[in-house]
């Protein structure tokens, strides 16, 4: 069965035609050309495919297209233009938190959701948020440091009185 499904992706309303049961990941990559979210395990266990659905992290490999109808989806491509995305990008580069980079998009999207909700997230909160994201290269410690660094950058911007860079 084919249906039209409309949702907002990275601020742009999109309508796709397809099976409502197809994984959201396939629609994002194959139909919309958004390649940051990756196929990892295909079972919602590794977090490589993480996107935000109405601001909450979900594994797009096991989220059916119908679940996105009428909602907003944010991928790493859309988050990088926001202050929280820019801070995360700087943190990941400064802490060399990329090894193979396959998990990076999912890690950064999950971290963006965390820092939007808890801008001063401590290490325990970062580790808890990343509990559904796996890094198989051993860069997990640097990823946690990168996210803490991004939180500090956002706090410094907010305390400097720059409301445009308060993590929103």
PDB file of C-alpha atoms in Angstrom:
ATOM      1  CA  UNK A   1       0.000   0.000   0.000  1.00  0.00           C
ATOM      2  CA  UNK A   2       1.355   3.405  -0.989  1.00  0.00           C
ATOM      3  CA  UNK A   3       0.457   6.625   0.848  1.00  0.00           C
ATOM      4  CA  UNK A   4       1.476  10.273   0.849  1.00  0.00           C
ATOM      5  CA  UNK A   5       3.127  11.248   4.118  1.00  0.00           C
ATOM      6  CA  UNK A   6       3.898  14.871   4.945  1.00  0.00           C
ATOM      7  CA  UNK A   7       6.332  15.991   7.626  1.00  0.00           C
ATOM      8  CA  UNK A   8       8.875  18.749   8.213  1.00  0.00           C
ATOM      9  CA  UNK A   9      12.516  17.818   7.734  1.00  0.00           C
ATOM     10  CA  UNK A  10      15.171  20.303   8.851  1.00  0.00           C
ATOM     11  CA  UNK A  11      12.619  23.117   8.661  1.00  0.00           C
ATOM     12  CA  UNK A  12      11.225  22.265   5.220  1.00  0.00           C
ATOM     13  CA  UNK A  13       7.837  20.606   4.702  1.00  0.00           C
ATOM     14  CA  UNK A  14       8.222  17.467   2.609  1.00  0.00           C
ATOM     15  CA  UNK A  15       5.697  15.013   1.195  1.00  0.00           C
ATOM     16  CA  UNK A  16       6.885  11.556   0.219  1.00  0.00           C
ATOM     17  CA  UNK A  17       5.006   8.722  -1.388  1.00  0.00           C
ATOM     18  CA  UNK A  18       5.665   5.216  -0.249  1.00  0.00           C
ATOM     19  CA  UNK A  19       4.771   2.428   2.063  1.00  0.00           C
ATOM     20  CA  UNK A  20       3.923   3.852   5.505  1.00  0.00           C
ATOM     21  CA  UNK A  21       5.846   0.963   7.036  1.00  0.00           C
ATOM     22  CA  UNK A  22       9.176   1.739   5.328  1.00  0.00           C
ATOM     23  CA  UNK A  23      11.855   2.793   7.847  1.00  0.00           C
ATOM     24  CA  UNK A  24      12.244   6.561   8.159  1.00  0.00           C
ATOM     25  CA  UNK A  25      15.988   6.099   7.595  1.00  0.00           C
ATOM     26  CA  UNK A  26      15.390   4.802   4.065  1.00  0.00           C
ATOM     27  CA  UNK A  27      13.178   7.794   3.223  1.00  0.00           C
ATOM     28  CA  UNK A  28      15.705  10.282   4.596  1.00  0.00           C
ATOM     29  CA  UNK A  29      18.635   8.749   2.709  1.00  0.00           C
ATOM     30  CA  UNK A  30      17.060   7.388  -0.474  1.00  0.00           C
ATOM     31  CA  UNK A  31      14.222   9.837  -1.145  1.00  0.00           C
ATOM     32  CA  UNK A  32      15.448  13.057   0.462  1.00  0.00           C
ATOM     33  CA  UNK A  33      19.211  12.668   0.004  1.00  0.00           C
ATOM     34  CA  UNK A  34      20.048  13.293   3.664  1.00  0.00           C
ATOM     35  CA  UNK A  35      23.042  11.024   4.201  1.00  0.00           C
ATOM     36  CA  UNK A  36      24.226  11.858   7.753  1.00  0.00           C
ATOM     37  CA  UNK A  37      22.108   9.204   9.477  1.00  0.00           C
ATOM     38  CA  UNK A  38      23.643   5.807   8.712  1.00  0.00           C
ATOM     39  CA  UNK A  39      22.408   2.247   8.629  1.00  0.00           C
ATOM     40  CA  UNK A  40      24.126   0.365  11.432  1.00  0.00           C
ATOM     41  CA  UNK A  41      22.369  -2.574  13.006  1.00  0.00           C
ATOM     42  CA  UNK A  42      18.894  -2.116  11.514  1.00  0.00           C
ATOM     43  CA  UNK A  43      17.352  -3.044  14.862  1.00  0.00           C
ATOM     44  CA  UNK A  44      17.510   0.231  16.797  1.00  0.00           C
ATOM     45  CA  UNK A  45      20.412  -0.917  18.924  1.00  0.00           C
ATOM     46  CA  UNK A  46      23.475   1.081  17.846  1.00  0.00           C
ATOM     47  CA  UNK A  47      22.246   4.671  17.362  1.00  0.00           C
ATOM     48  CA  UNK A  48      24.060   5.313  14.095  1.00  0.00           C
ATOM     49  CA  UNK A  49      20.731   6.249  12.495  1.00  0.00           C
ATOM     50  CA  UNK A  50      19.562   8.634  15.255  1.00  0.00           C
ATOM     51  CA  UNK A  51      17.448  11.628  14.224  1.00  0.00           C
ATOM     52  CA  UNK A  52      15.182  13.902  16.236  1.00  0.00           C
ATOM     53  CA  UNK A  53      11.441  13.341  15.922  1.00  0.00           C
ATOM     54  CA  UNK A  54       9.641  16.311  17.475  1.00  0.00           C
ATOM     55  CA  UNK A  55      12.880  17.036  19.325  1.00  0.00           C
ATOM     56  CA  UNK A  56      13.378  13.579  20.812  1.00  0.00           C
ATOM     57  CA  UNK A  57      16.075  11.163  19.624  1.00  0.00           C
ATOM     58  CA  UNK A  58      14.771   8.101  17.774  1.00  0.00           C
ATOM     59  CA  UNK A  59      16.467   5.352  15.835  1.00  0.00           C
ATOM     60  CA  UNK A  60      15.251   5.968  12.310  1.00  0.00           C
ATOM     61  CA  UNK A  61      16.063   2.409  11.218  1.00  0.00           C
ATOM     62  CA  UNK A  62      13.182   1.066  13.290  1.00  0.00           C
ATOM     63  CA  UNK A  63      10.865   4.090  13.095  1.00  0.00           C
ATOM     64  CA  UNK A  64       8.250   3.612  10.369  1.00  0.00           C
ATOM     65  CA  UNK A  65       7.481   6.473   8.012  1.00  0.00           C
ATOM     66  CA  UNK A  66       3.918   6.715   9.353  1.00  0.00           C
ATOM     67  CA  UNK A  67       5.323   7.730  12.761  1.00  0.00           C
ATOM     68  CA  UNK A  68       6.747  10.933  11.213  1.00  0.00           C
ATOM     69  CA  UNK A  69       3.462  12.073   9.639  1.00  0.00           C
ATOM     70  CA  UNK A  70       2.689  15.627  10.713  1.00  0.00           C
ATOM     71  CA  UNK A  71       5.817  15.841  12.874  1.00  0.00           C
ATOM     72  CA  UNK A  72       9.217  17.501  12.627  1.00  0.00           C
ATOM     73  CA  UNK A  73      12.366  15.559  11.888  1.00  0.00           C
ATOM     74  CA  UNK A  74      15.855  16.958  12.397  1.00  0.00           C
ATOM     75  CA  UNK A  75      18.962  15.295  11.022  1.00  0.00           C
ATOM     76  CA  UNK A  76      22.565  16.288  11.600  1.00  0.00           C
ATOM     77  CA  UNK A  77      22.433  18.315   8.380  1.00  0.00           C
ATOM     78  CA  UNK A  78      19.777  20.544   9.953  1.00  0.00           C
ATOM     79  CA  UNK A  79      21.337  20.729  13.398  1.00  0.00           C
ATOM     80  CA  UNK A  80      24.796  21.873  12.296  1.00  0.00           C
ATOM     81  CA  UNK A  81      23.459  25.328  11.397  1.00  0.00           C
ATOM     82  CA  UNK A  82      22.217  25.862  14.959  1.00  0.00           C
ATOM     83  CA  UNK A  83      24.470  27.128  17.780  1.00  0.00           C
ATOM     84  CA  UNK A  84      24.245  23.766  19.565  1.00  0.00           C
ATOM     85  CA  UNK A  85      25.326  21.988  16.375  1.00  0.00           C
ATOM     86  CA  UNK A  86      28.214  24.365  15.803  1.00  0.00           C
ATOM     87  CA  UNK A  87      29.356  23.928  19.418  1.00  0.00           C
ATOM     88  CA  UNK A  88      29.200  20.141  19.054  1.00  0.00           C
ATOM     89  CA  UNK A  89      31.141  20.270  15.791  1.00  0.00           C
ATOM     90  CA  UNK A  90      33.868  22.367  17.465  1.00  0.00           C
ATOM     91  CA  UNK A  91      33.923  20.036  20.468  1.00  0.00           C
ATOM     92  CA  UNK A  92      34.245  16.907  18.335  1.00  0.00           C
ATOM     93  CA  UNK A  93      37.085  18.457  16.343  1.00  0.00           C
ATOM     94  CA  UNK A  94      38.893  19.880  19.393  1.00  0.00           C
ATOM     95  CA  UNK A  95      38.752  16.528  21.218  1.00  0.00           C
ATOM     96  CA  UNK A  96      39.419  14.428  18.122  1.00  0.00           C
ATOM     97  CA  UNK A  97      36.234  12.537  18.914  1.00  0.00           C
ATOM     98  CA  UNK A  98      36.084  11.005  15.454  1.00  0.00           C
ATOM     99  CA  UNK A  99      37.894   7.846  14.583  1.00  0.00           C
ATOM    100  CA  UNK A 100      36.078   6.090  11.770  1.00  0.00           C
ATOM    101  CA  UNK A 101      33.228   8.609  12.109  1.00  0.00           C
ATOM    102  CA  UNK A 102      30.457   6.131  11.380  1.00  0.00           C
ATOM    103  CA  UNK A 103      28.658   6.762  14.678  1.00  0.00           C
ATOM    104  CA  UNK A 104      29.352  10.509  14.760  1.00  0.00           C
ATOM    105  CA  UNK A 105      26.082  11.775  13.273  1.00  0.00           C
ATOM    106  CA  UNK A 106      23.990   9.732  15.695  1.00  0.00           C
ATOM    107  CA  UNK A 107      26.160  10.803  18.631  1.00  0.00           C
ATOM    108  CA  UNK A 108      25.900  14.483  17.695  1.00  0.00           C
ATOM    109  CA  UNK A 109      22.119  14.349  17.160  1.00  0.00           C
ATOM    110  CA  UNK A 110      21.646  12.638  20.519  1.00  0.00           C
ATOM    111  CA  UNK A 111      23.928  15.202  22.158  1.00  0.00           C
ATOM    112  CA  UNK A 112      22.015  18.088  20.550  1.00  0.00           C
ATOM    113  CA  UNK A 113      18.786  16.812  22.081  1.00  0.00           C
ATOM    114  CA  UNK A 114      20.498  16.508  25.469  1.00  0.00           C
ATOM    115  CA  UNK A 115      22.024  19.999  25.382  1.00  0.00           C
ATOM    116  CA  UNK A 116      18.735  21.562  24.286  1.00  0.00           C
ATOM    117  CA  UNK A 117      17.041  19.995  27.307  1.00  0.00           C
ATOM    118  CA  UNK A 118      19.945  20.227  29.766  1.00  0.00           C
ATOM    119  CA  UNK A 119      22.432  22.889  28.615  1.00  0.00           C
ATOM    120  CA  UNK A 120      24.633  22.254  31.671  1.00  0.00           C
ATOM    121  CA  UNK A 121      24.593  18.464  31.372  1.00  0.00           C
ATOM    122  CA  UNK A 122      27.231  16.851  33.544  1.00  0.00           C
ATOM    123  CA  UNK A 123      29.261  13.791  32.577  1.00  0.00           C
ATOM    124  CA  UNK A 124      26.737  11.375  34.074  1.00  0.00           C
ATOM    125  CA  UNK A 125      23.926  12.973  32.039  1.00  0.00           C
ATOM    126  CA  UNK A 126      26.036  12.778  28.859  1.00  0.00           C
ATOM    127  CA  UNK A 127      26.824   9.115  29.453  1.00  0.00           C
ATOM    128  CA  UNK A 128      23.168   8.348  30.178  1.00  0.00           C
ATOM    129  CA  UNK A 129      22.054  10.154  27.008  1.00  0.00           C
ATOM    130  CA  UNK A 130      24.566   8.178  24.925  1.00  0.00           C
ATOM    131  CA  UNK A 131      23.520   4.833  26.396  1.00  0.00           C
ATOM    132  CA  UNK A 132      21.745   3.900  23.132  1.00  0.00           C
ATOM    133  CA  UNK A 133      24.630   5.039  20.881  1.00  0.00           C
ATOM    134  CA  UNK A 134      27.634   2.794  20.320  1.00  0.00           C
ATOM    135  CA  UNK A 135      31.144   3.699  19.191  1.00  0.00           C
ATOM    136  CA  UNK A 136      33.027   0.598  18.144  1.00  0.00           C
ATOM    137  CA  UNK A 137      36.343   2.434  17.660  1.00  0.00           C
ATOM    138  CA  UNK A 138      37.006   3.263  21.281  1.00  0.00           C
ATOM    139  CA  UNK A 139      36.473   7.027  20.965  1.00  0.00           C
ATOM    140  CA  UNK A 140      33.651   7.064  23.509  1.00  0.00           C
ATOM    141  CA  UNK A 141      35.711   8.891  26.191  1.00  0.00           C
ATOM    142  CA  UNK A 142      36.643  11.618  23.691  1.00  0.00           C
ATOM    143  CA  UNK A 143      33.014  11.858  22.552  1.00  0.00           C
ATOM    144  CA  UNK A 144      31.885  12.471  26.130  1.00  0.00           C
ATOM    145  CA  UNK A 145      34.619  15.128  26.526  1.00  0.00           C
ATOM    146  CA  UNK A 146      33.555  16.748  23.244  1.00  0.00           C
ATOM    147  CA  UNK A 147      29.944  17.007  24.378  1.00  0.00           C
ATOM    148  CA  UNK A 148      30.999  18.449  27.756  1.00  0.00           C
ATOM    149  CA  UNK A 149      33.152  20.954  25.865  1.00  0.00           C
ATOM    150  CA  UNK A 150      30.183  21.934  23.694  1.00  0.00           C
ATOM    151  CA  UNK A 151      28.060  22.436  26.813  1.00  0.00           C
ATOM    152  CA  UNK A 152      30.759  24.710  28.230  1.00  0.00           C
ATOM    153  CA  UNK A 153      30.976  26.679  24.972  1.00  0.00           C
ATOM    154  CA  UNK A 154      27.219  27.219  25.017  1.00  0.00           C
ATOM    155  CA  UNK A 155      27.297  28.250  28.688  1.00  0.00           C
ATOM    156  CA  UNK A 156      30.098  30.723  27.974  1.00  0.00           C
ATOM    157  CA  UNK A 157      28.122  32.211  25.070  1.00  0.00           C
ATOM    158  CA  UNK A 158      24.995  32.506  27.209  1.00  0.00           C
ATOM    159  CA  UNK A 159      26.871  34.155  30.088  1.00  0.00           C
ATOM    160  CA  UNK A 160      28.464  36.586  27.636  1.00  0.00           C
ATOM    161  CA  UNK A 161      24.947  37.772  26.888  1.00  0.00           C
ATOM    162  CA  UNK A 162      24.628  36.366  23.414  1.00  0.00           C
ATOM    163  CA  UNK A 163      21.091  34.979  23.435  1.00  0.00           C
ATOM    164  CA  UNK A 164      21.470  33.842  19.836  1.00  0.00           C
ATOM    165  CA  UNK A 165      23.977  31.248  20.996  1.00  0.00           C
ATOM    166  CA  UNK A 166      22.189  29.872  24.034  1.00  0.00           C
ATOM    167  CA  UNK A 167      21.834  26.402  22.573  1.00  0.00           C
ATOM    168  CA  UNK A 168      18.477  26.916  20.876  1.00  0.00           C
TER     169      UNK A 168
END
